[in-house]
Amino acid sequence: MIPEKLNSTEPDLSLDRVDGRLKVTGAAKYSAEYQFENMAHAVLVTSTIAKGVITSINSKSAETAKGVLAVISHLSSPGVPGYGPAKQPAERAALGTNFRIFFDEFVYFSGQPVAMVVADTFEQAVHAASLVSVEYQSEKHRTDFKANVSKAAMAQSVQRNKNSPFQDYARGGTDDISNSEVTLEATYTIPTQHHQPLEPHAIIAIWETDDKLTVYDKNQGVKSAQGQLAQAFKIPRENVNVNSKFIGGAFGSGIRVWPHTIAAVIAAKKVKRPVKLVLGRELMFTSVGYRPHTVQKIAIGATKQGELTSIIHEGTGQTSAYEEHLERTVLGTRAMYDCANVSTKYRLLNLDVNTPTWMRGPGDATGMFALESAMDEMAFALHIDPLEFRLRNHADSDLERKLPWSAKSLKECYHLGAQKFGWKDRVLAPRTMQKDGMLVGYGMASSLYGFHRHPSKARAIMLANGSVIVQSATMDIGPGTGTAMIRIASKILGVTAKKIRFDLGDSSLPDAPGQNGSSTIPSVGSAVHVACEALKNKLLVLAAAMPGSALSVVKPEEVTFKNGRIFPSIFPTSGVLYTDILKHHNLAQVEVTEESRSGQEVSQHSMYSFGCHFVEVHVNPLTGEVRVKRVVTCADVGKIINYKTARSQSIGGIVGGIGMALMEASVMDHRYGRYVTSDFASYHIPVHADIPQIDVFYIDKADTLANPIGSKGLGEIAIVGVAAAVANAVFHATGKRVRELPIGVEQLV
Ligand code: MOS
């Protein structure tokens, strides 16, 4: 049974997903599904070596193949003005340079686009691409993390920036744990993991005129894509129109504008036709980033009574040879627990691979796998219940920033989660609980995720017929943005949700951040809130100006907006319909655009979302097969806007976390520096049969300091900590601690 509301104090039911019907009937149009007359198709040719120089490209037979309009490479590209001129003689890109497609002869990673065929049809382009022959002079590549880890170093960009959060950090007296009563040291490893949304990345590029560009592109931010494309092609920002109305999942892969997007725009320029480019599944492994392979060392010291005395956390992640991708791997450790002595270090290892990027819960999902596994190990060493150990070390304020929390109900999460899960039935000793011949394990982990709120605008329009349009250049990569925004608008305006439309995914709409960092509800939700409040005020002024209106003599706070009407709160039968207000003033519509942004409160408080996960696994003692049987998750993310879609987000994050724990790994053959996982047959993600009952609970208490709607980020805290909870449950079931993901049968038998 899916509960439709949080608790009995919530008077109305959740909204169904407003675009659900469009999605399940196929009526929702994704980027690659738009049709244009005379549209051509681009297919990329990619490098077969991981490092070296292109010595020749023979494209003669491709050029004469049927339907081919152009073969483009660094030898024939019309160029990207924003890249600047290529140096002569050409030089390898310095560290800190975005990858520039078709720019020069250098190869930086296997799978790098080195040429592109544009043809009348997709099939013709695929065929002709197979006829392009590229010769290389290979150089020795470095792709193997283990073999090269001694070359890891503090990122150059961090060395240059003393204020970077990625600088080495230490608080307390020492980064030595040896004088703690109980100590523990361990190394935790996660492999490279790819986002792999169902919808592959795709773009249709159309040059309307020489300096006017329209794209239908899969991305997570139409405004940032607009800015990046304007910069790349040196045209005014307002001359770029980016449309991304429906997105079939992204998880971070769409935050940046990647080279294939630029490639399609180059192609459209060259052939002077609309050009479509879709990444095949194999190219999804080398074109749009990934969660980087990361090795972390944790050392913990505690008293015998279970008080943390010291935590040392060092993380090293991989990046490309040309860019430094930094993420929060070790940062959560500074804020999570009440521990006087904490030190963290973060290092990068440059390899001949493409650049990683943010992937759901970036850094935190990685770091909390290590920290929350280590906490479990320490609890075991101390003979203390793992939940009790966390409660004893609960941080009542942020010791890193020396600030109070804006709001924190983590203890309530622990208690509610434990109660719903039945944590009290857990036997402390591992490998003691059994059911139906299976080893049973109960594991838990904490979760945190930072608060991100960006300046956002929204427009609210009331039409003469009383219906409402709300607009913002925000995105929906899956969580149900429109549904939540309509819920906010509906409650404020007193207009039924069915009469409200929310427009997003179009760069011509009011400025808003991309959908990332779990920032959409806190940022854009706040903008929708203030825009609807402003619309109400405007309607009230218009209503009060009507002859004989009682509204002219009551204070604004004594006015109610409900059922499409404004009335003095004490005279519910008087008042006026919104439609009559517009009719009286002879207005086709009433419109407001408002901006919302953070104020002083963010520098005076530390803001995070918090949560915890409880997991039951069954492990087959003979085969080592792990099945997740049950998950209970509880989060404190402030006020829940729409329970049904919130719950779906939490479930999605946990499914991702189960994938991270048990299945997902991108495997490279280091002889060639090339991924051998290149499809869903080799890159495993959870399917329905892998996913058990997941029960989701929220504390649902507004964080009134965070923003006017009291709501914090939800999308990413859902995955943070899940892998540790699974690993901890596996330990509890088997007595075997697995510190390298994914947990496979080979580690358990
Ligand atoms: Mo998220 S990794 O900010 O899409």
CSV table of N, CA and C in Angstrom, one decimal, residues 454-553:
chain,number,residue,atom,x,y,z
A,454,HIS,N,20.1,28.5,-4.9
A,454,HIS,CA,20.6,29.5,-5.8
A,454,HIS,C,19.5,30.5,-6.2
A,455,PRO,N,20.0,31.8,-6.5
A,455,PRO,CA,19.0,32.8,-6.9
A,455,PRO,C,18.1,32.2,-8.1
A,456,SER,N,16.8,32.4,-8.0
A,456,SER,CA,15.9,31.8,-9.0
A,456,SER,C,14.8,32.8,-9.2
A,457,LYS,N,14.3,32.8,-10.4
A,457,LYS,CA,13.1,33.6,-10.8
A,457,LYS,C,12.0,32.7,-11.2
A,458,ALA,N,10.8,33.2,-11.0
A,458,ALA,CA,9.6,32.5,-11.5
A,458,ALA,C,8.6,33.6,-11.9
A,459,ARG,N,7.8,33.2,-12.9
A,459,ARG,CA,6.7,34.1,-13.3
A,459,ARG,C,5.4,33.4,-13.0
A,460,ALA,N,4.4,34.2,-12.5
A,460,ALA,CA,3.1,33.6,-12.3
A,460,ALA,C,2.1,34.5,-13.0
A,461,ILE,N,1.3,33.8,-13.8
A,461,ILE,CA,0.3,34.5,-14.6
A,461,ILE,C,-1.1,34.0,-14.3
A,462,MET,N,-2.0,34.9,-14.0
A,462,MET,CA,-3.4,34.4,-13.9
A,462,MET,C,-4.1,34.9,-15.2
A,463,LEU,N,-4.8,34.0,-15.8
A,463,LEU,CA,-5.6,34.3,-17.1
A,463,LEU,C,-7.0,34.6,-16.7
A,464,ALA,N,-7.7,35.2,-17.7
A,464,ALA,CA,-9.0,35.7,-17.5
A,464,ALA,C,-10.0,34.6,-17.0
A,465,ASN,N,-9.7,33.4,-17.5
A,465,ASN,CA,-10.6,32.3,-17.1
A,465,ASN,C,-10.2,31.7,-15.7
A,466,GLY,N,-9.3,32.3,-15.0
A,466,GLY,CA,-9.0,31.9,-13.7
A,466,GLY,C,-7.9,30.8,-13.6
A,467,SER,N,-7.5,30.3,-14.7
A,467,SER,CA,-6.4,29.4,-14.7
A,467,SER,C,-5.0,30.1,-14.6
A,468,VAL,N,-4.0,29.3,-14.2
A,468,VAL,CA,-2.7,29.9,-13.8
A,468,VAL,C,-1.6,29.2,-14.6
A,469,ILE,N,-0.7,30.0,-15.0
A,469,ILE,CA,0.5,29.5,-15.6
A,469,ILE,C,1.7,30.0,-14.8
A,470,VAL,N,2.6,29.0,-14.4
A,470,VAL,CA,3.8,29.4,-13.6
A,470,VAL,C,4.9,29.0,-14.5
A,471,GLN,N,6.0,29.8,-14.6
A,471,GLN,CA,7.1,29.5,-15.5
A,471,GLN,C,8.4,29.8,-14.8
A,472,SER,N,9.4,28.9,-15.2
A,472,SER,CA,10.7,29.1,-14.7
A,472,SER,C,11.6,28.2,-15.6
A,473,ALA,N,12.8,28.7,-15.8
A,473,ALA,CA,13.7,27.9,-16.7
A,473,ALA,C,14.4,26.8,-15.9
A,474,THR,N,13.7,26.2,-15.1
A,474,THR,CA,14.2,25.0,-14.3
A,474,THR,C,14.0,23.8,-15.1
A,475,MET,N,14.3,22.6,-14.5
A,475,MET,CA,14.3,21.4,-15.2
A,475,MET,C,13.6,20.3,-14.5
A,476,ASP,N,13.3,19.2,-15.2
A,476,ASP,CA,12.8,18.0,-14.5
A,476,ASP,C,13.5,16.8,-15.1
A,477,ILE,N,14.6,16.3,-14.4
A,477,ILE,CA,15.3,15.2,-14.9
A,477,ILE,C,14.6,13.9,-14.4
A,478,GLY,N,13.5,14.0,-13.8
A,478,GLY,CA,12.7,12.8,-13.3
A,478,GLY,C,12.0,13.0,-12.0
A,479,PRO,N,12.4,13.8,-11.1
A,479,PRO,CA,11.8,13.9,-9.8
A,479,PRO,C,10.4,14.4,-9.8
A,480,GLY,N,9.9,15.1,-10.8
A,480,GLY,CA,8.6,15.6,-10.8
A,480,GLY,C,8.5,17.1,-10.4
A,481,THR,N,9.4,17.9,-11.0
A,481,THR,CA,9.5,19.3,-10.7
A,481,THR,C,8.1,20.0,-10.9
A,482,GLY,N,7.5,19.8,-12.0
A,482,GLY,CA,6.3,20.5,-12.3
A,482,GLY,C,5.2,20.2,-11.3
A,483,THR,N,5.1,18.9,-10.9
A,483,THR,CA,4.1,18.5,-9.9
A,483,THR,C,4.3,19.2,-8.6
A,484,ALA,N,5.6,19.3,-8.1
A,484,ALA,CA,5.8,20.0,-6.8
A,484,ALA,C,5.6,21.5,-7.0
A,485,MET,N,5.9,22.1,-8.1
A,485,MET,CA,5.7,23.5,-8.2
A,485,MET,C,4.2,23.9,-8.3
A,486,ILE,N,3.5,23.0,-9.0
A,486,ILE,CA,2.0,23.2,-9.0
A,486,ILE,C,1.4,23.1,-7.6
A,487,ARG,N,1.9,22.1,-6.9
A,487,ARG,CA,1.4,22.0,-5.5
A,487,ARG,C,1.7,23.2,-4.7
A,488,ILE,N,2.9,23.8,-4.8
A,488,ILE,CA,3.2,25.1,-4.1
A,488,ILE,C,2.2,26.2,-4.5
A,489,ALA,N,2.1,26.3,-5.9
A,489,ALA,CA,1.2,27.4,-6.4
A,489,ALA,C,-0.2,27.2,-6.0
A,490,SER,N,-0.7,26.0,-6.1
A,490,SER,CA,-2.1,25.7,-5.8
A,490,SER,C,-2.4,26.1,-4.3
A,491,LYS,N,-1.5,25.7,-3.4
A,491,LYS,CA,-1.8,26.0,-2.0
A,491,LYS,C,-1.8,27.5,-1.7
A,492,ILE,N,-0.9,28.2,-2.3
A,492,ILE,CA,-0.8,29.7,-2.0
A,492,ILE,C,-2.0,30.4,-2.7
A,493,LEU,N,-2.3,30.0,-3.9
A,493,LEU,CA,-3.3,30.8,-4.7
A,493,LEU,C,-4.7,30.4,-4.4
A,494,GLY,N,-4.9,29.2,-3.8
A,494,GLY,CA,-6.2,28.7,-3.7
A,494,GLY,C,-6.9,28.4,-5.0
A,495,VAL,N,-6.1,27.8,-5.9
A,495,VAL,CA,-6.6,27.4,-7.2
A,495,VAL,C,-6.3,25.9,-7.3
A,496,THR,N,-7.3,25.2,-7.8
A,496,THR,CA,-7.1,23.7,-7.9
A,496,THR,C,-5.9,23.4,-8.9
A,497,ALA,N,-5.2,22.4,-8.5
A,497,ALA,CA,-4.0,22.0,-9.3
A,497,ALA,C,-4.3,21.8,-10.8
A,498,LYS,N,-5.5,21.3,-11.1
A,498,LYS,CA,-5.8,21.0,-12.5
A,498,LYS,C,-5.9,22.3,-13.3
A,499,LYS,N,-6.0,23.4,-12.6
A,499,LYS,CA,-6.1,24.7,-13.4
A,499,LYS,C,-4.8,25.4,-13.5
A,500,ILE,N,-3.7,24.7,-13.0
A,500,ILE,CA,-2.4,25.3,-13.1
A,500,ILE,C,-1.5,24.5,-14.0
A,501,ARG,N,-0.7,25.3,-14.8
A,501,ARG,CA,0.3,24.7,-15.7
A,501,ARG,C,1.6,25.2,-15.3
A,502,PHE,N,2.6,24.3,-15.3
A,502,PHE,CA,4.0,24.8,-15.0
A,502,PHE,C,4.9,24.6,-16.2
A,503,ASP,N,5.5,25.6,-16.7
A,503,ASP,CA,6.4,25.5,-17.8
A,503,ASP,C,7.9,25.5,-17.4
A,504,LEU,N,8.7,24.6,-17.9
A,504,LEU,CA,10.1,24.5,-17.6
A,504,LEU,C,10.9,24.1,-18.8
A,505,GLY,N,12.2,23.9,-18.6
A,505,GLY,CA,13.0,23.3,-19.7
A,505,GLY,C,13.1,24.1,-20.9
A,506,ASP,N,13.1,25.4,-20.8
A,506,ASP,CA,13.1,26.3,-22.0
A,506,ASP,C,13.9,27.6,-21.5
A,507,SER,N,15.1,27.8,-22.2
A,507,SER,CA,16.0,28.9,-21.8
A,507,SER,C,15.4,30.3,-21.9
A,508,SER,N,14.2,30.4,-22.6
A,508,SER,CA,13.7,31.8,-22.7
A,508,SER,C,12.8,32.1,-21.4
A,509,LEU,N,12.6,31.2,-20.6
A,509,LEU,CA,11.8,31.4,-19.4
A,509,LEU,C,12.6,32.1,-18.3
A,510,PRO,N,12.0,32.6,-17.2
A,510,PRO,CA,12.8,33.3,-16.2
A,510,PRO,C,13.9,32.5,-15.6
A,511,ASP,N,15.0,33.2,-15.4
A,511,ASP,CA,16.3,32.6,-15.0
A,511,ASP,C,16.2,31.7,-13.8
A,512,ALA,N,16.8,30.5,-13.9
A,512,ALA,CA,16.7,29.5,-12.8
A,512,ALA,C,18.0,28.6,-12.9
A,513,PRO,N,18.4,28.1,-11.8
A,513,PRO,CA,19.6,27.2,-11.8
A,513,PRO,C,19.2,25.8,-12.5
A,514,GLY,N,20.2,25.1,-12.9
A,514,GLY,CA,19.9,23.8,-13.4
A,514,GLY,C,19.5,22.8,-12.3
A,515,GLN,N,19.0,21.7,-12.7
A,515,GLN,CA,18.6,20.7,-11.7
A,515,GLN,C,19.8,19.9,-11.2
A,516,ASN,N,20.5,20.4,-10.2
A,516,ASN,CA,21.6,19.6,-9.6
A,516,ASN,C,21.7,20.0,-8.2
A,517,GLY,N,22.5,19.2,-7.4
A,517,GLY,CA,22.8,19.5,-6.0
A,517,GLY,C,21.5,19.5,-5.2
A,518,SER,N,20.5,18.8,-5.6
A,518,SER,CA,19.2,18.8,-4.9
A,518,SER,C,18.7,20.2,-4.6
A,519,SER,N,18.9,21.1,-5.5
A,519,SER,CA,18.6,22.5,-5.2
A,519,SER,C,17.3,23.0,-5.8
A,520,THR,N,16.6,22.2,-6.5
A,520,THR,CA,15.4,22.7,-7.3
A,520,THR,C,14.3,23.2,-6.4
A,521,ILE,N,13.9,22.3,-5.4
A,521,ILE,CA,12.8,22.8,-4.6
A,521,ILE,C,13.2,23.9,-3.7
A,522,PRO,N,14.4,23.8,-3.0
A,522,PRO,CA,14.8,25.0,-2.2
A,522,PRO,C,15.0,26.3,-3.0
A,523,SER,N,15.4,26.2,-4.2
A,523,SER,CA,15.7,27.4,-5.0
A,523,SER,C,14.4,27.9,-5.8
A,524,VAL,N,14.0,27.0,-6.7
A,524,VAL,CA,12.9,27.4,-7.6
A,524,VAL,C,11.6,27.3,-6.9
A,525,GLY,N,11.5,26.4,-5.9
A,525,GLY,CA,10.3,26.3,-5.1
A,525,GLY,C,10.0,27.6,-4.4
A,526,SER,N,11.1,28.2,-3.9
A,526,SER,CA,11.0,29.4,-3.2
A,526,SER,C,10.6,30.5,-4.1
A,527,ALA,N,11.1,30.5,-5.3
A,527,ALA,CA,10.8,31.5,-6.3
A,527,ALA,C,9.3,31.4,-6.7
A,528,VAL,N,8.8,30.2,-6.8
A,528,VAL,CA,7.4,30.0,-7.2
A,528,VAL,C,6.6,30.5,-6.0
A,529,HIS,N,7.0,30.2,-4.8
A,529,HIS,CA,6.3,30.7,-3.6
A,529,HIS,C,6.2,32.2,-3.6
A,530,VAL,N,7.3,32.9,-3.8
A,530,VAL,CA,7.3,34.4,-3.7
A,530,VAL,C,6.5,35.0,-4.9
A,531,ALA,N,6.6,34.3,-6.1
A,531,ALA,CA,5.8,34.8,-7.3
A,531,ALA,C,4.3,34.7,-7.0
A,532,CYS,N,3.9,33.6,-6.4
A,532,CYS,CA,2.5,33.4,-6.2
A,532,CYS,C,2.0,34.3,-5.1
A,533,GLU,N,2.8,34.6,-4.1
A,533,GLU,CA,2.5,35.6,-3.1
A,533,GLU,C,2.3,36.9,-3.7
A,534,ALA,N,3.2,37.3,-4.6
A,534,ALA,CA,3.1,38.6,-5.3
A,534,ALA,C,1.9,38.7,-6.2
A,535,LEU,N,1.6,37.6,-6.8
A,535,LEU,CA,0.3,37.5,-7.7
A,535,LEU,C,-0.9,37.8,-6.8
A,536,LYS,N,-0.9,37.1,-5.6
A,536,LYS,CA,-2.0,37.3,-4.7
A,536,LYS,C,-2.2,38.8,-4.3
A,537,ASN,N,-1.1,39.4,-4.0
A,537,ASN,CA,-1.1,40.8,-3.6
A,537,ASN,C,-1.7,41.7,-4.7
A,538,LYS,N,-1.2,41.4,-5.9
A,538,LYS,CA,-1.7,42.2,-7.1
A,538,LYS,C,-3.2,42.0,-7.3
A,539,LEU,N,-3.7,40.7,-7.1
A,539,LEU,CA,-5.1,40.5,-7.2
A,539,LEU,C,-5.9,41.2,-6.1
A,540,LEU,N,-5.3,41.2,-5.0
A,540,LEU,CA,-6.0,41.8,-3.8
A,540,LEU,C,-6.1,43.3,-4.1
A,541,VAL,N,-5.1,44.0,-4.6
A,541,VAL,CA,-5.1,45.4,-4.9
A,541,VAL,C,-6.2,45.7,-5.9
A,542,LEU,N,-6.3,44.8,-6.9
A,542,LEU,CA,-7.3,45.0,-8.0
A,542,LEU,C,-8.7,44.8,-7.4
A,543,ALA,N,-8.8,43.8,-6.5
A,543,ALA,CA,-10.1,43.5,-6.0
A,543,ALA,C,-10.6,44.6,-5.1
A,544,ALA,N,-9.7,45.1,-4.3
A,544,ALA,CA,-10.0,46.2,-3.3
A,544,ALA,C,-10.5,47.4,-4.0
A,545,ALA,N,-10.0,47.6,-5.3
A,545,ALA,CA,-10.4,48.8,-6.0
A,545,ALA,C,-11.7,48.7,-6.7
A,546,MET,N,-12.4,47.5,-6.6
A,546,MET,CA,-13.7,47.4,-7.2
A,546,MET,C,-14.7,48.1,-6.3
A,547,PRO,N,-15.7,48.7,-6.9
A,547,PRO,CA,-16.7,49.5,-6.1
A,547,PRO,C,-17.3,48.7,-5.0
A,548,GLY,N,-17.4,49.3,-3.8
A,548,GLY,CA,-18.0,48.7,-2.7
A,548,GLY,C,-17.3,47.5,-2.1
A,549,SER,N,-16.1,47.2,-2.5
A,549,SER,CA,-15.4,46.0,-2.0
A,549,SER,C,-15.0,46.1,-0.5
A,550,ALA,N,-15.4,45.1,0.3
A,550,ALA,CA,-15.1,45.0,1.7
A,550,ALA,C,-13.6,44.8,1.8
A,551,LEU,N,-12.9,44.3,0.8
A,551,LEU,CA,-11.5,44.1,0.8
A,551,LEU,C,-10.6,45.3,1.0
A,552,SER,N,-11.3,46.5,0.7
A,552,SER,CA,-10.5,47.7,0.8
A,552,SER,C,-10.3,48.1,2.3
A,553,VAL,N,-11.1,47.5,3.2
A,553,VAL,CA,-11.0,48.0,4.6
A,553,VAL,C,-10.4,46.9,5.5
